[in-house]
Amino acid sequence: MSSNSLSPNLKNLSLRRWPWLLLAFSALALELSALYFQHVMKLEPCVMCIYERITMLAIIFAGLIGASAPSYLLVRLIAFSVWAVGSVWGLLLAVEHVDYQMNPSPFATCDFFPNFPEWLPLHEFMPWLFNPTGDCSDIVWQFMGYSMPQWLILSFAIYVVIFVVVAVTAILPAKASTIK
């Protein structure tokens, strides 16, 4: 496969339904993993975990929005916007969360209760999903020497990179074909 045949495929990726569904499914798999850690392994999520969970839900919604009608520009723009906000915000939250873990301080701590709007107290509506019971500075799980927020940095960074590649190739003008 030559680079010329790959370029149109990458450019049209956001016009297809399956890439958006893959985006939603990958984030859903991570979200289900978090629920497994919480409800089966009995690891208590902290406030930062809950905020990171919300950004992962945003990526799921971005994929579902994009998959709903990928041929419509407005739908793709909304999906791209939600994807960008979810992945960048999630990355920033995960970096802050790792800082709480690597540099614990009584002067720099996360909240005990989530800061949701009064009109949308998610931790009261769905406590099984949004109620934090853990401490942000505690490292309660590690894999290959890295904590869960460190793995989230990698996950969100991958979402950001893929977003940039797909979004940039989608907006770049198509190359004019050369006559041989």
One Martini backbone bead per residue (centre of mass of N, CA, C, O) as a GRO file, in nm:
protein
  180
    1MET     BB    1   0.094   0.038   0.026
    2SER     BB    2   0.069   0.351  -0.037
    3SER     BB    3   0.064   0.676   0.069
    4ASN     BB    4  -0.167   0.764  -0.127
    5SER     BB    5  -0.378   0.543  -0.023
    6LEU     BB    6  -0.379   0.634   0.281
    7SER     BB    7  -0.468   0.932   0.285
    8PRO     BB    8  -0.772   0.907   0.206
    9ASN     BB    9  -0.846   0.722   0.442
   10LEU     BB   10  -0.770   0.922   0.668
   11LYS     BB   11  -0.946   1.161   0.573
   12ASN     BB   12  -1.224   0.961   0.584
   13LEU     BB   13  -1.260   0.850   0.875
   14SER     BB   14  -1.488   1.054   0.991
   15LEU     BB   15  -1.710   0.938   0.769
   16ARG     BB   16  -1.720   0.691   0.947
   17ARG     BB   17  -1.855   0.478   1.183
   18TRP     BB   18  -1.637   0.277   1.308
   19PRO     BB   19  -1.436   0.481   1.442
   20TRP     BB   20  -1.641   0.594   1.644
   21LEU     BB   21  -1.705   0.320   1.778
   22LEU     BB   22  -1.415   0.263   1.867
   23LEU     BB   23  -1.392   0.500   2.053
   24ALA     BB   24  -1.628   0.427   2.239
   25PHE     BB   25  -1.531   0.140   2.315
   26SER     BB   26  -1.259   0.209   2.444
   27ALA     BB   27  -1.380   0.390   2.669
   28LEU     BB   28  -1.572   0.177   2.781
   29ALA     BB   29  -1.355  -0.023   2.870
   30LEU     BB   30  -1.230   0.172   3.078
   31GLU     BB   31  -1.488   0.219   3.242
   32LEU     BB   32  -1.535  -0.081   3.318
   33SER     BB   33  -1.268  -0.110   3.464
   34ALA     BB   34  -1.329   0.093   3.687
   35LEU     BB   35  -1.577  -0.063   3.795
   36TYR     BB   36  -1.422  -0.316   3.866
   37PHE     BB   37  -1.232  -0.188   4.071
   38GLN     BB   38  -1.462  -0.086   4.255
   39HIS     BB   39  -1.677  -0.346   4.280
   40VAL     BB   40  -1.471  -0.596   4.290
   41MET     BB   41  -1.186  -0.484   4.419
   42LYS     BB   42  -1.249  -0.238   4.618
   43LEU     BB   43  -1.172   0.039   4.494
   44GLU     BB   44  -1.145   0.370   4.584
   45PRO     BB   45  -1.263   0.653   4.461
   46CYS     BB   46  -1.179   0.963   4.381
   47VAL     BB   47  -1.229   1.270   4.267
   48MET     BB   48  -1.038   1.242   4.024
   49CYS     BB   49  -1.161   0.981   3.921
   50ILE     BB   50  -1.438   1.102   3.861
   51TYR     BB   51  -1.343   1.315   3.660
   52GLU     BB   52  -1.209   1.110   3.466
   53ARG     BB   53  -1.470   0.959   3.411
   54ILE     BB   54  -1.615   1.193   3.270
   55THR     BB   55  -1.413   1.220   3.034
   56MET     BB   56  -1.465   0.934   2.929
   57LEU     BB   57  -1.764   0.983   2.870
   58ALA     BB   58  -1.712   1.197   2.655
   59ILE     BB   59  -1.576   1.001   2.456
   60ILE     BB   60  -1.813   0.821   2.419
   61PHE     BB   61  -2.005   1.042   2.314
   62ALA     BB   62  -1.837   1.123   2.072
   63GLY     BB   63  -1.860   0.850   1.927
   64LEU     BB   64  -2.175   0.846   1.915
   65ILE     BB   65  -2.213   1.105   1.763
   66GLY     BB   66  -2.039   1.034   1.514
   67ALA     BB   67  -2.203   0.763   1.449
   68SER     BB   68  -2.491   0.882   1.392
   69ALA     BB   69  -2.364   1.112   1.153
   70PRO     BB   70  -2.080   1.128   0.968
   71SER     BB   71  -2.183   1.297   0.706
   72TYR     BB   72  -2.219   1.535   0.906
   73LEU     BB   73  -2.057   1.813   0.991
   74LEU     BB   74  -2.189   1.896   1.261
   75VAL     BB   75  -2.155   1.625   1.401
   76ARG     BB   76  -1.845   1.613   1.377
   77LEU     BB   77  -1.786   1.877   1.530
   78ILE     BB   78  -1.909   1.791   1.795
   79ALA     BB   79  -1.743   1.534   1.834
   80PHE     BB   80  -1.466   1.670   1.825
   81SER     BB   81  -1.515   1.859   2.066
   82VAL     BB   82  -1.570   1.643   2.281
   83TRP     BB   83  -1.306   1.490   2.239
   84ALA     BB   84  -1.111   1.719   2.305
   85VAL     BB   85  -1.211   1.787   2.587
   86GLY     BB   86  -1.192   1.505   2.715
   87SER     BB   87  -0.887   1.444   2.656
   88VAL     BB   88  -0.752   1.701   2.769
   89TRP     BB   89  -0.884   1.709   3.046
   90GLY     BB   90  -0.797   1.424   3.129
   91LEU     BB   91  -0.494   1.476   3.113
   92LEU     BB   92  -0.484   1.704   3.324
   93LEU     BB   93  -0.603   1.539   3.557
   94ALA     BB   94  -0.392   1.309   3.560
   95VAL     BB   95  -0.151   1.489   3.621
   96GLU     BB   96  -0.262   1.598   3.889
   97HIS     BB   97  -0.296   1.321   4.024
   98VAL     BB   98   0.003   1.240   4.016
   99ASP     BB   99   0.096   1.473   4.192
  100TYR     BB  100  -0.051   1.380   4.447
  101GLN     BB  101   0.112   1.107   4.460
  102MET     BB  102   0.420   1.215   4.431
  103ASN     BB  103   0.331   1.497   4.614
  104PRO     BB  104   0.251   1.485   4.909
  105SER     BB  105   0.023   1.723   5.076
  106PRO     BB  106  -0.150   1.918   5.308
  107PHE     BB  107  -0.169   2.175   5.091
  108ALA     BB  108  -0.219   1.953   4.844
  109THR     BB  109  -0.549   1.875   4.785
  110CYS     BB  110  -0.823   1.718   4.739
  111ASP     BB  111  -1.132   1.676   4.744
  112PHE     BB  112  -1.402   1.510   4.908
  113PHE     BB  113  -1.599   1.652   4.711
  114PRO     BB  114  -1.767   1.706   4.448
  115ASN     BB  115  -1.793   1.976   4.192
  116PHE     BB  116  -2.102   2.005   4.141
  117PRO     BB  117  -2.375   2.114   4.046
  118GLU     BB  118  -2.665   2.172   4.214
  119TRP     BB  119  -2.845   2.065   3.956
  120LEU     BB  120  -2.597   1.813   3.938
  121PRO     BB  121  -2.569   1.561   4.166
  122LEU     BB  122  -2.421   1.281   4.076
  123HIS     BB  123  -2.345   1.155   4.360
  124GLU     BB  124  -2.663   1.126   4.421
  125PHE     BB  125  -2.786   0.990   4.166
  126MET     BB  126  -2.491   0.807   4.117
  127PRO     BB  127  -2.298   0.663   4.345
  128TRP     BB  128  -2.179   0.408   4.189
  129LEU     BB  129  -2.021   0.629   3.988
  130PHE     BB  130  -1.977   0.940   4.160
  131ASN     BB  131  -1.871   0.845   4.448
  132PRO     BB  132  -1.631   0.948   4.659
  133THR     BB  133  -1.392   0.748   4.892
  134GLY     BB  134  -1.111   0.843   4.831
  135ASP     BB  135  -0.762   0.917   4.798
  136CYS     BB  136  -0.554   1.084   4.581
  137SER     BB  137  -0.265   0.993   4.716
  138ASP     BB  138  -0.338   0.709   4.679
  139ILE     BB  139  -0.190   0.391   4.603
  140VAL     BB  140  -0.398   0.105   4.505
  141TRP     BB  141  -0.261   0.063   4.212
  142GLN     BB  142  -0.051  -0.154   4.001
  143PHE     BB  143   0.128  -0.158   3.675
  144MET     BB  144   0.444  -0.184   3.606
  145GLY     BB  145   0.483   0.062   3.833
  146TYR     BB  146   0.199   0.194   3.767
  147SER     BB  147  -0.050   0.394   3.809
  148MET     BB  148  -0.358   0.474   3.713
  149PRO     BB  149  -0.299   0.776   3.634
  150GLN     BB  150  -0.058   0.703   3.455
  151TRP     BB  151  -0.227   0.539   3.253
  152LEU     BB  152  -0.415   0.779   3.184
  153ILE     BB  153  -0.210   0.950   3.047
  154LEU     BB  154  -0.170   0.758   2.814
  155SER     BB  155  -0.461   0.738   2.718
  156PHE     BB  156  -0.513   1.044   2.671
  157ALA     BB  157  -0.274   1.088   2.479
  158ILE     BB  158  -0.381   0.904   2.261
  159TYR     BB  159  -0.644   1.059   2.212
  160VAL     BB  160  -0.506   1.322   2.129
  161VAL     BB  161  -0.339   1.220   1.891
  162ILE     BB  162  -0.572   1.103   1.728
  163PHE     BB  163  -0.729   1.359   1.707
  164VAL     BB  164  -0.520   1.526   1.554
  165VAL     BB  165  -0.490   1.344   1.309
  166VAL     BB  166  -0.789   1.331   1.223
  167ALA     BB  167  -0.855   1.635   1.218
  168VAL     BB  168  -0.633   1.735   1.028
  169THR     BB  169  -0.696   1.544   0.787
  170ALA     BB  170  -0.994   1.647   0.756
  171ILE     BB  171  -0.907   1.966   0.689
  172LEU     BB  172  -0.733   1.901   0.475
  173PRO     BB  173  -0.658   1.920   0.169
  174ALA     BB  174  -0.667   1.762  -0.109
  175LYS     BB  175  -0.476   1.611  -0.322
  176ALA     BB  176  -0.368   1.636  -0.622
  177SER     BB  177  -0.363   1.452  -0.885
  178THR     BB  178  -0.126   1.287  -1.066
  179ILE     BB  179   0.000   1.269  -1.385
  180LYS     BB  180   0.153   0.983  -1.571
   0.00000   0.00000   0.00000
